[in-house]
Coordinates of C-alpha atoms in Angstrom, one line a residue:
X1 CA -0.1 0.1 0.2
X2 CA 1.3 3.5 -1.1
X3 CA 2.2 5.9 1.9
X4 CA -0.8 8.4 2.0
X5 CA -2.0 11.0 4.4
X6 CA -5.4 10.7 3.1
X7 CA -6.6 9.2 6.4
X8 CA -5.1 10.9 9.2
X9 CA -3.8 13.9 7.3
X10 CA -5.6 16.8 5.5
X11 CA -4.1 18.9 2.9
X12 CA -5.5 22.5 1.8
X13 CA -4.5 25.9 0.1
X14 CA -2.0 28.3 1.5
X15 CA -4.4 30.9 0.5
X16 CA -6.9 30.5 2.9
X17 CA -4.6 31.0 5.8
X18 CA -4.4 34.1 8.2
X19 CA -2.5 36.8 6.7
X20 CA -0.7 39.9 8.1
X21 CA -1.3 41.0 11.8
X22 CA -4.5 39.7 13.1
X23 CA -4.3 41.1 16.8
X24 CA -3.3 44.3 18.9
X25 CA 0.8 44.7 18.5
X26 CA 1.2 48.2 20.0
X27 CA 3.9 47.3 22.7
X28 CA 6.4 45.8 19.6
X29 CA 5.8 49.0 17.5
X30 CA 6.4 51.5 20.3
X31 CA 9.2 54.1 19.8
X32 CA 11.2 52.5 22.9
X33 CA 10.9 48.8 21.5
X34 CA 10.6 48.7 17.4
X35 CA 14.2 49.0 16.9
X36 CA 14.4 45.6 18.8
X37 CA 12.6 43.9 16.0
X38 CA 14.8 42.3 13.1
X39 CA 12.0 43.4 10.7
X40 CA 10.1 46.6 11.1
X41 CA 6.7 45.1 10.4
X42 CA 7.1 41.8 12.3
X43 CA 6.6 42.0 15.8
X44 CA 4.9 40.1 18.6
X45 CA 0.8 40.2 19.4
X46 CA 0.5 42.4 22.9
X47 CA -1.8 39.0 24.1
X48 CA 0.7 36.5 24.3
X49 CA 4.1 38.2 24.1
X50 CA 7.0 36.9 26.2
X51 CA 7.3 39.7 29.1
X52 CA 10.6 40.3 30.5
X53 CA 10.7 40.6 34.5
X54 CA 14.2 41.9 34.7
X55 CA 16.1 42.8 38.1
X56 CA 15.7 46.0 39.3
X57 CA 18.2 48.7 38.0
X58 CA 18.2 46.8 34.8
X59 CA 17.1 48.1 31.4
X60 CA 13.6 49.0 32.4
X61 CA 12.2 47.6 28.8
X62 CA 10.0 44.3 29.1
X63 CA 9.7 43.7 25.5
X64 CA 11.6 41.0 23.4
X65 CA 10.2 39.7 20.1
X66 CA 9.2 36.5 21.2
X67 CA 5.9 34.9 21.5
X68 CA 4.4 31.9 23.7
X69 CA 3.1 29.2 21.4
X70 CA 0.2 26.6 22.5
X71 CA 1.1 22.8 22.3
X72 CA -0.8 19.9 22.6
X73 CA 0.3 19.2 26.3
X74 CA 0.6 23.0 27.5
X75 CA -0.5 26.7 26.5
X76 CA 3.2 27.7 27.0
X77 CA 4.9 24.5 25.2
X78 CA 7.1 26.7 22.7
X79 CA 8.5 30.2 22.5
X80 CA 8.9 31.6 19.1
X81 CA 11.4 34.1 18.5
X82 CA 13.6 35.9 16.1
X83 CA 17.3 35.7 15.6
X84 CA 18.7 38.3 18.2
X85 CA 20.4 41.6 17.1
X86 CA 23.3 43.2 18.4
X87 CA 21.0 45.1 20.7
X88 CA 18.7 42.2 22.2
X89 CA 21.7 39.3 22.9
X90 CA 21.2 40.5 26.6
X91 CA 17.1 40.2 26.8
X92 CA 17.2 36.7 24.8
X93 CA 19.6 35.3 27.4
X94 CA 17.5 36.8 30.3
X95 CA 14.8 35.6 28.9
X96 CA 16.2 31.9 28.8
X97 CA 16.9 32.6 32.3
X98 CA 13.5 33.6 33.4
X99 CA 11.7 30.8 31.4
X100 CA 13.7 28.1 32.7
X101 CA 14.7 27.0 29.1
X102 CA 17.2 24.4 29.0
X103 CA 16.8 23.8 24.9
X104 CA 17.2 26.3 22.0
X105 CA 16.6 25.1 18.4
X106 CA 18.2 27.6 16.5
X107 CA 17.3 26.9 12.4
X108 CA 19.1 30.1 10.6
X109 CA 22.8 30.1 9.8
X110 CA 24.7 33.6 11.1
X111 CA 25.1 34.8 7.4
X112 CA 23.0 33.3 4.2
X113 CA 23.3 34.5 1.0
X114 CA 25.5 37.6 1.8
X115 CA 23.2 38.7 4.5
X116 CA 23.2 38.7 8.2
X117 CA 20.5 36.5 9.6
X118 CA 21.4 36.2 13.3
X119 CA 24.0 37.4 15.7
X120 CA 26.3 35.2 17.1
X121 CA 24.8 35.4 20.8
X122 CA 26.9 32.4 22.5
X123 CA 30.4 32.0 23.5
X124 CA 32.8 29.3 22.4
X125 CA 33.4 26.4 24.2
X126 CA 35.8 27.1 27.1
X127 CA 34.9 30.6 26.8
X128 CA 32.8 32.8 29.0
X129 CA 30.8 35.7 28.4
X130 CA 28.5 37.9 30.4
X131 CA 25.3 39.2 28.6
X132 CA 23.5 41.6 30.8
X133 CA 22.7 39.9 34.4
X134 CA 23.7 36.4 32.9
X135 CA 27.0 34.8 32.4
X136 CA 27.2 32.0 30.0
X137 CA 30.0 29.5 29.8
X138 CA 30.7 27.3 26.7
X139 CA 31.1 23.9 27.5
X140 CA 31.4 21.8 24.5
X141 CA 30.4 21.5 20.6
X142 CA 29.7 18.4 18.7
X143 CA 29.4 18.8 14.8
X144 CA 27.5 16.6 12.8
X145 CA 26.6 16.6 9.2
X146 CA 23.8 18.9 9.5
X147 CA 23.8 20.4 13.0
X148 CA 25.9 21.0 15.7
X149 CA 25.2 20.6 19.6
X150 CA 26.6 23.3 21.8
X151 CA 26.3 23.0 25.9
X152 CA 26.4 25.8 28.1
X153 CA 26.5 26.6 31.7
X154 CA 24.4 29.6 32.6
X155 CA 25.0 31.5 35.8
X156 CA 22.8 34.4 37.5
X157 CA 21.7 35.3 41.1
X158 CA 24.0 32.7 42.4
X159 CA 22.4 30.1 40.7
X160 CA 23.7 27.6 37.8
X161 CA 21.9 26.2 35.0
X162 CA 22.9 24.0 31.8
X163 CA 21.5 24.8 28.6
X164 CA 21.5 23.1 25.1
X165 CA 21.9 24.7 21.7
X166 CA 20.6 22.6 18.8
X167 CA 22.1 24.4 15.6
X168 CA 20.5 23.1 12.1
X169 CA 22.6 24.5 9.3
X170 CA 21.2 22.6 6.4
X171 CA 18.3 24.9 5.5
X172 CA 19.6 26.4 2.3
X173 CA 19.4 30.3 1.2
X174 CA 16.6 29.6 -1.0
X175 CA 14.1 27.0 -0.7
X176 CA 13.7 24.1 1.8
X177 CA 16.3 21.2 3.3
X178 CA 15.8 17.4 2.7
X179 CA 12.4 16.3 4.6
X180 CA 14.6 13.2 6.1
X181 CA 17.4 15.6 7.2
X182 CA 15.3 18.0 9.2
X183 CA 13.2 14.7 10.5
X184 CA 16.5 13.1 11.7
X185 CA 17.5 16.8 13.8
X186 CA 13.7 17.1 14.7
X187 CA 14.0 13.7 16.4
X188 CA 17.3 14.2 18.1
X189 CA 15.8 17.4 19.4
X190 CA 12.6 15.7 20.5
X191 CA 14.7 12.7 22.6
X192 CA 16.4 15.3 24.5
X193 CA 13.5 17.6 25.4
X194 CA 11.9 18.3 28.8
X195 CA 8.4 18.6 28.8
X196 CA 7.9 20.8 31.7
X197 CA 9.6 24.1 30.4
X198 CA 9.0 25.9 27.2
X199 CA 11.5 25.1 24.1
X200 CA 12.8 28.2 22.4
X201 CA 12.7 28.2 18.7
X202 CA 14.3 30.6 16.5
X203 CA 15.4 31.1 12.9
X204 CA 16.1 35.0 11.6
X205 CA 12.6 36.3 11.7
X206 CA 11.3 33.7 14.1
X207 CA 8.0 32.5 12.1
X208 CA 9.1 30.8 8.6
X209 CA 11.3 28.1 9.6
X210 CA 10.5 28.4 13.4
X211 CA 6.9 27.7 12.3
X212 CA 7.6 24.6 10.2
X213 CA 9.6 23.0 13.0
X214 CA 6.7 23.9 15.6
X215 CA 3.8 22.7 13.3
X216 CA 5.9 19.3 12.7
X217 CA 6.2 19.0 16.4
X218 CA 2.5 19.5 16.9
X219 CA 1.6 16.9 14.2
X220 CA 3.5 14.3 15.3
X221 CA 2.1 14.8 19.0
X222 CA -1.5 14.8 17.8
X223 CA -0.6 11.4 15.9
X224 CA 0.8 10.0 18.8
X225 CA -2.5 11.0 20.6
X226 CA -4.3 9.5 18.2
X227 CA -5.7 12.5 16.9
X228 CA -6.5 13.6 13.3
X229 CA -3.7 15.8 11.7
X230 CA -4.9 18.7 9.8
X231 CA -1.8 20.6 8.9
X232 CA -4.2 23.5 7.7
X233 CA -5.4 23.9 10.6
X234 CA -2.2 23.6 12.9
X235 CA -0.8 26.3 10.8
X236 CA -3.9 28.5 10.9
X237 CA -3.7 28.4 14.9
X238 CA 0.1 29.1 14.8
X239 CA -0.9 32.4 12.7
X240 CA -3.7 33.4 15.1
X241 CA -0.3 33.4 17.8
X242 CA 2.3 35.1 15.9
X243 CA 2.0 36.3 12.3
X244 CA 3.4 34.6 9.2
X245 CA 4.4 31.3 10.9
X246 CA 5.5 28.8 8.1
X247 CA 5.8 31.8 5.7
X248 CA 6.0 30.6 2.3
X249 CA 4.4 28.5 0.0
X250 CA 7.6 26.4 -0.5
X251 CA 7.6 26.0 3.5
X252 CA 3.8 24.8 3.6
X253 CA 4.4 22.1 0.9
X254 CA 7.7 21.2 2.5
X255 CA 5.8 21.0 6.0
X256 CA 3.5 18.3 4.1
X257 CA 6.5 16.5 3.0
X258 CA 8.4 16.4 6.4
X259 CA 5.2 15.4 8.4
X260 CA 4.9 12.4 6.1
X261 CA 8.3 11.6 6.5
X262 CA 7.8 11.5 10.4
X263 CA 5.0 9.7 10.1
X264 CA 6.7 6.8 8.3
X265 CA 9.9 6.7 10.4
X266 CA 7.7 7.2 13.8
X267 CA 8.9 3.6 14.9
X268 CA 12.2 2.9 13.4
X269 CA 14.5 4.2 16.1
X270 CA 15.7 1.6 18.1
X271 CA 18.2 2.3 21.3
X272 CA 20.7 -0.1 21.8
X273 CA 19.6 -1.2 25.1
X274 CA 16.5 -2.6 23.2
X275 CA 17.9 -4.1 20.1
X276 CA 18.4 -7.5 21.5
X277 CA 14.8 -7.7 23.0
X278 CA 13.3 -6.8 19.5
X279 CA 15.9 -8.8 17.4
X280 CA 16.7 -11.9 19.8
X281 CA 17.6 -14.2 16.9
X282 CA 20.1 -13.8 14.6
X283 CA 19.0 -11.6 11.9
X284 CA 19.6 -13.3 8.2
X285 CA 19.6 -11.7 5.2
X286 CA 17.8 -14.8 3.3
X287 CA 15.1 -14.8 6.2
X288 CA 11.8 -13.1 6.4
X289 CA 11.7 -10.8 9.3
X290 CA 8.3 -9.1 9.3
X291 CA 9.3 -5.6 11.1
X292 CA 12.3 -5.5 8.8
X293 CA 10.6 -6.2 5.7
X294 CA 7.8 -4.1 6.6
X295 CA 10.5 -1.3 6.8
X296 CA 11.8 -2.0 3.8
X297 CA 8.6 -1.8 1.9
X298 CA 7.8 1.4 3.3
X299 CA 11.2 2.6 2.1
X300 CA 10.5 1.3 -1.5
X301 CA 7.2 3.3 -1.5
X302 CA 8.3 6.6 -0.2
X303 CA 11.2 6.3 -2.9
X304 CA 8.6 6.7 -5.7
X305 CA 8.0 10.4 -4.6
X306 CA 11.3 11.3 -5.5
X307 CA 11.8 13.7 -8.7
X308 CA 15.4 13.8 -9.6
X309 CA 16.7 16.6 -12.0
X310 CA 19.4 14.6 -14.3
X311 CA 19.6 17.5 -16.8
X312 CA 23.3 17.8 -16.8
X313 CA 24.0 13.7 -17.1
X314 CA 21.7 13.7 -20.0
X315 CA 23.5 16.4 -21.6
X316 CA 25.0 14.5 -25.2
X317 CA 28.5 15.7 -24.2
X318 CA 27.8 13.8 -21.4
X319 CA 25.9 10.7 -22.0
X320 CA 28.9 8.6 -22.7
X321 CA 30.3 9.4 -19.0
X322 CA 27.9 7.1 -17.7
X323 CA 28.1 3.4 -16.7
X324 CA 24.2 3.0 -16.1
X325 CA 21.9 5.2 -17.3
X326 CA 19.7 4.3 -14.3
X327 CA 22.2 5.5 -12.0
X328 CA 22.3 9.3 -12.7
X329 CA 23.3 12.1 -10.4
X330 CA 20.7 14.8 -9.4
X331 CA 22.0 18.4 -10.1
X332 CA 21.7 19.5 -6.6
X333 CA 24.1 16.9 -5.3
X334 CA 26.4 16.7 -8.1
X335 CA 30.1 16.9 -7.3
X336 CA 31.3 19.0 -10.0
X337 CA 34.6 18.9 -11.3
X338 CA 36.8 21.9 -10.6
X339 CA 40.4 21.1 -12.0
X340 CA 40.4 22.1 -15.6
X341 CA 41.5 20.0 -18.1
X342 CA 41.4 21.1 -22.0
X343 CA 38.7 19.6 -23.9
X344 CA 37.0 18.3 -20.7
X345 CA 33.6 19.2 -18.9
X346 CA 33.0 19.9 -15.4
X347 CA 30.6 16.5 -15.3
X348 CA 31.5 13.1 -13.6
X349 CA 29.0 10.7 -12.4
X350 CA 29.2 11.5 -8.7
X351 CA 27.2 12.8 -5.9
X352 CA 28.2 14.6 -2.5
X353 CA 26.8 12.5 0.4
X354 CA 26.6 13.5 4.3
X355 CA 29.0 11.4 6.2
X356 CA 27.9 11.4 10.0
X357 CA 30.1 14.6 10.5
X358 CA 30.4 16.3 7.4
X359 CA 27.9 17.7 4.9
X360 CA 30.1 16.6 2.0
X361 CA 31.8 13.9 3.8
X362 CA 31.4 11.3 1.1
X363 CA 31.8 11.4 -2.7
X364 CA 30.0 8.6 -4.4
X365 CA 31.1 7.7 -7.7
X366 CA 31.3 4.6 -10.2
X367 CA 34.2 3.0 -11.7
X368 CA 35.9 5.0 -14.5
X369 CA 35.6 4.3 -17.9
X370 CA 38.5 3.3 -19.6
X371 CA 39.6 5.9 -22.2
X372 CA 36.8 8.2 -21.3
X373 CA 36.5 9.5 -17.6
X374 CA 39.7 7.9 -15.9
X375 CA 41.1 11.7 -16.5
X376 CA 37.8 13.0 -14.8
X377 CA 37.9 10.7 -11.6
X378 CA 41.6 11.7 -10.8
X379 CA 40.2 15.4 -11.5
X380 CA 37.7 14.6 -9.0
X381 CA 40.4 13.5 -6.4
X382 CA 42.5 16.6 -7.0
X383 CA 39.6 19.2 -7.0
X384 CA 37.9 17.7 -4.0
X385 CA 41.3 17.6 -2.1
X386 CA 40.6 13.7 -1.4
X387 CA 43.2 12.0 0.7
X388 CA 41.4 8.6 1.0
X389 CA 39.4 6.3 -1.5
X390 CA 37.7 3.4 -0.7
X391 CA 37.1 0.8 -3.8
X392 CA 34.5 -1.9 -3.2
X393 CA 34.1 -4.9 -5.5
X394 CA 36.4 -8.3 -5.9
X395 CA 39.0 -9.5 -7.6
X396 CA 37.1 -11.2 -10.3
X397 CA 35.6 -7.6 -11.7
X398 CA 38.3 -7.5 -14.1
X399 CA 36.9 -10.7 -15.8
X400 CA 33.3 -9.8 -15.3
X401 CA 32.9 -6.0 -15.8
X402 CA 32.3 -5.0 -19.2
X403 CA 34.9 -2.0 -19.6
X404 CA 36.7 -2.5 -16.5
X405 CA 39.3 0.0 -15.7
X406 CA 42.1 -0.4 -13.5
X407 CA 42.5 3.0 -12.3
X408 CA 45.2 3.1 -9.9
X409 CA 49.0 1.3 -10.0
X410 CA 49.3 -2.0 -8.2
X411 CA 52.8 -2.4 -7.8
X412 CA 55.7 -0.6 -6.3
X413 CA 57.1 2.1 -8.2
X414 CA 54.4 1.6 -11.0
X415 CA 53.2 5.0 -12.2
X416 CA 50.1 5.6 -13.9
X417 CA 49.4 8.4 -16.3
X418 CA 45.8 10.0 -16.8
X419 CA 45.6 13.1 -18.8
X420 CA 47.6 15.8 -16.5
X421 CA 48.2 13.5 -13.6
X422 CA 50.8 10.9 -12.8
X423 CA 49.8 8.3 -10.0
X424 CA 52.7 6.3 -8.4
X425 CA 52.1 3.4 -6.0
X426 CA 54.5 4.1 -3.0
X427 CA 53.7 1.4 -0.7
X428 CA 51.1 -1.9 -0.1
X429 CA 50.0 -3.4 3.0
X430 CA 47.3 -5.9 3.8
X431 CA 44.6 -5.0 6.5
X432 CA 43.0 -8.1 6.3
X433 CA 42.2 -10.8 4.1
X434 CA 40.1 -8.8 1.9
X435 CA 41.3 -5.1 2.8
X436 CA 44.3 -3.9 0.8
X437 CA 45.9 -0.5 1.5
X438 CA 47.7 1.3 -1.5
X439 CA 49.7 4.5 -0.6
X440 CA 49.9 6.5 -3.7
X441 CA 51.1 10.0 -5.0
X442 CA 49.2 12.1 -7.2
X443 CA 51.0 14.5 -9.3
X444 CA 49.7 17.3 -12.0
X445 CA 52.2 17.8 -14.6
X446 CA 52.3 21.4 -13.9
X447 CA 53.5 20.7 -10.8
X448 CA 50.5 22.6 -9.0
X449 CA 49.2 19.5 -7.0
X450 CA 51.0 16.9 -5.1
X451 CA 49.3 14.8 -2.7
X452 CA 49.5 11.4 -0.6
X453 CA 46.3 9.4 -1.5
X454 CA 45.2 6.4 0.5
X455 CA 43.1 3.8 -1.4
X456 CA 41.4 0.8 0.6
X457 CA 40.5 -1.7 -1.8
X458 CA 37.7 -4.3 -0.3
X459 CA 37.8 -7.6 -2.3
X460 CA 34.8 -9.2 -0.5
X461 CA 31.9 -8.0 -2.4
X462 CA 30.9 -10.1 -5.6
X463 CA 27.0 -10.0 -5.1
X464 CA 24.3 -7.9 -3.3
X465 CA 26.2 -7.9 -0.1
X466 CA 29.5 -9.2 1.1
X467 CA 29.9 -12.5 2.2
X468 CA 29.8 -11.9 5.9
X469 CA 29.3 -8.9 8.0
X470 CA 32.3 -8.8 9.9
X471 CA 34.7 -7.7 7.2
X472 CA 32.7 -4.8 6.2
X473 CA 32.5 -3.4 9.6
X474 CA 36.0 -3.7 10.0
X475 CA 36.7 -1.7 6.9
X476 CA 33.8 0.9 8.4
X477 CA 35.8 0.9 11.8
X478 CA 39.0 1.4 9.6
X479 CA 38.1 4.6 7.7
X480 CA 36.5 6.1 10.9
X481 CA 39.7 5.3 12.8
X482 CA 41.8 7.0 9.9
X483 CA 39.5 10.3 10.0
X484 CA 40.0 13.1 12.5
X485 CA 37.9 15.8 13.4
X486 CA 39.5 18.7 11.9
X487 CA 39.5 16.8 8.6
X488 CA 37.0 18.2 6.6
X489 CA 37.8 17.0 2.8
X490 CA 35.6 14.2 1.6
X491 CA 36.2 10.5 1.1
X492 CA 35.4 8.8 -2.3
X493 CA 33.3 5.7 -2.0
X494 CA 33.6 4.1 -5.6
X495 CA 31.9 0.8 -6.8
X496 CA 30.8 -0.3 -10.4
X497 CA 27.8 1.9 -10.8
X498 CA 28.5 4.5 -7.6
X499 CA 25.3 3.4 -5.7
X500 CA 24.8 -0.4 -5.5
X501 CA 27.7 -1.2 -3.1
X502 CA 28.7 2.5 -2.4
X503 CA 25.2 3.7 -1.4
X504 CA 24.9 0.7 1.1
X505 CA 28.3 1.3 2.9
X506 CA 27.5 5.2 3.2
X507 CA 24.3 3.8 4.7
X508 CA 26.3 1.4 7.4
X509 CA 28.8 4.0 8.1
X510 CA 26.1 6.3 9.6
X511 CA 24.2 3.4 10.9
X512 CA 27.5 2.4 13.1
X513 CA 28.1 6.0 13.9
X514 CA 24.9 6.5 15.5
X515 CA 25.1 3.2 17.2
X516 CA 28.6 4.8 18.6
X517 CA 27.3 8.2 19.6
X518 CA 23.6 8.6 20.0
X519 CA 23.4 4.6 21.5
X520 CA 20.5 3.9 18.6
X521 CA 20.1 2.2 15.5
X522 CA 17.6 4.0 12.7
X523 CA 18.3 2.1 9.5
X524 CA 15.3 3.5 7.9
X525 CA 15.7 6.9 8.2
X526 CA 19.4 6.7 7.5
X527 CA 18.4 4.7 4.5
X528 CA 15.9 7.7 3.4
X529 CA 18.6 10.0 3.8
X530 CA 20.8 8.4 1.6
X531 CA 18.2 7.6 -1.2
X532 CA 17.1 11.2 -1.4
X533 CA 20.4 11.9 -2.9
X534 CA 20.9 8.6 -4.4
X535 CA 17.8 6.6 -5.0
X536 CA 19.2 3.4 -6.3
X537 CA 21.1 3.1 -2.9
X538 CA 19.7 0.1 -0.7
X539 CA 17.7 -1.3 -3.4
X540 CA 16.8 -4.7 -2.4
X541 CA 15.6 -6.6 0.8
X542 CA 18.9 -8.4 1.3
X543 CA 20.6 -5.4 1.5
X544 CA 18.3 -3.8 4.0
X545 CA 18.6 -6.8 6.1
X546 CA 22.1 -7.0 5.9
X547 CA 22.5 -3.6 7.3
X548 CA 20.1 -4.7 10.1
X549 CA 22.3 -7.8 10.3
X550 CA 25.5 -5.7 10.3
X551 CA 24.1 -3.4 13.0
X552 CA 23.4 -6.3 15.2
X553 CA 26.4 -7.8 15.2
X554 CA 28.3 -4.5 15.9
X555 CA 26.2 -4.3 19.1
X556 CA 27.0 -7.6 20.1
X557 CA 30.6 -7.2 19.5
X558 CA 31.5 -3.3 19.6
X559 CA 35.0 -2.5 19.4
X560 CA 36.2 -5.6 18.2
X561 CA 36.7 -4.8 14.4
X562 CA 39.0 -1.7 14.4
X563 CA 41.7 -4.0 16.7
X564 CA 41.6 -7.1 14.2
X565 CA 42.5 -8.1 10.8
X566 CA 39.3 -10.1 10.4
X567 CA 38.9 -11.4 6.9

């Protein structure tokens, strides 16, 4: 059955929603307070504005552009506010202190499209800053692909409180992010949100992205309470409390999409502590599993909604650069070639994909085509400043793959030439029975670039999935161990078509990182995020079961693979 919102969700037209300022708002437009508004015509309503109760002797104004928003549980479940201006940072931190806020949701970047969207209102980790009556000390910052988690200690009136900020950074300057990405972020926040104090949510104006996030949260709570979810009704009620919530048509359409994404993934997250009780038996790739197979069917159905734009890949001059015309990159995620070579275009069949830590952590690409894209492959390595390549396949591909291309030298001292590049093999080592490491040196003929590149060649993957899980888990841990926090250049993941094996590896890498850092498994949502960029990834039920099987083995034997040369 195709997933649909027709039974529990109601679509309607944006044109029917309330527009403009519907209630008295004199306080926000007073001469004293209007300079505190980021946008002249957008302020709070008088009836539900947050009133600042400042200590005696502090600035007398009680105004901040912040609004109490009703949720399913409480009248003041959220506070929607604008991104602070220079002259309102002190007010923001006093509001956080006054309202007992412990979590802040930030949905804008400091600058977007060359314009200031929000002041950097927090101190760096290890630094302290006093904002009016509140001293804020930065404790820690963790980076994920699409968001950052920052923790602080606030001190005022002789007391201390911990506050966490969740900063989502993947909302583009124009348009909307990927639905699965926002749902992943929202669920991370949701799992850590207390139910007794308001959740502070802000973007730049405090209405568009802020309204979308709050509407998603309300829709999810309504569904969990068994109530009908009417997106139009939710947005209407939000706009009665703060003008222009869910501001644009694109955001309104996106809200429906993200509510559906949250709906389909509502039961796919499993904590590590729950995993063995939910899956007590060994998971087998050739054996039915009702829960896993149901998730995969939903994954396939959701994939039908994808509408990729492959116009670059199908331009006449680029057609012969694709090994498989069913695996073409979307323009929005295409890894364009930046290293100039006369007579070559900027196109290569390769896409950027987020890793757990970086938005462009992986580049998925196909096996080069001899006498055609071999030069382009090394242009990709050069232009992206790549220092690590993972090649997935088997030793038999040279005989079984049409137009096979040996794109790196395999004997010490051997030099391979690809257009303006020369690649030399400097060293070789075996990291396991089916995992080999080649240390290569890449040089351009003009001497402008020269770098060491490590190629990890995994040879235990002839069919849909490897012959076991332990060898691929060893590769995942090997790659993780070689990465450092300050390295932001992508890792190239290469297989024959740049999707079937590469996509599964990317999903598994993220799944294992979630186990390590968040003590949870969510194969479905992780696969959804990858499929929105490379739809052909995790295309079979066998591969989907394999991901669960690998997660099960990793949980049962965590830490083994990085310290052993298994298979």
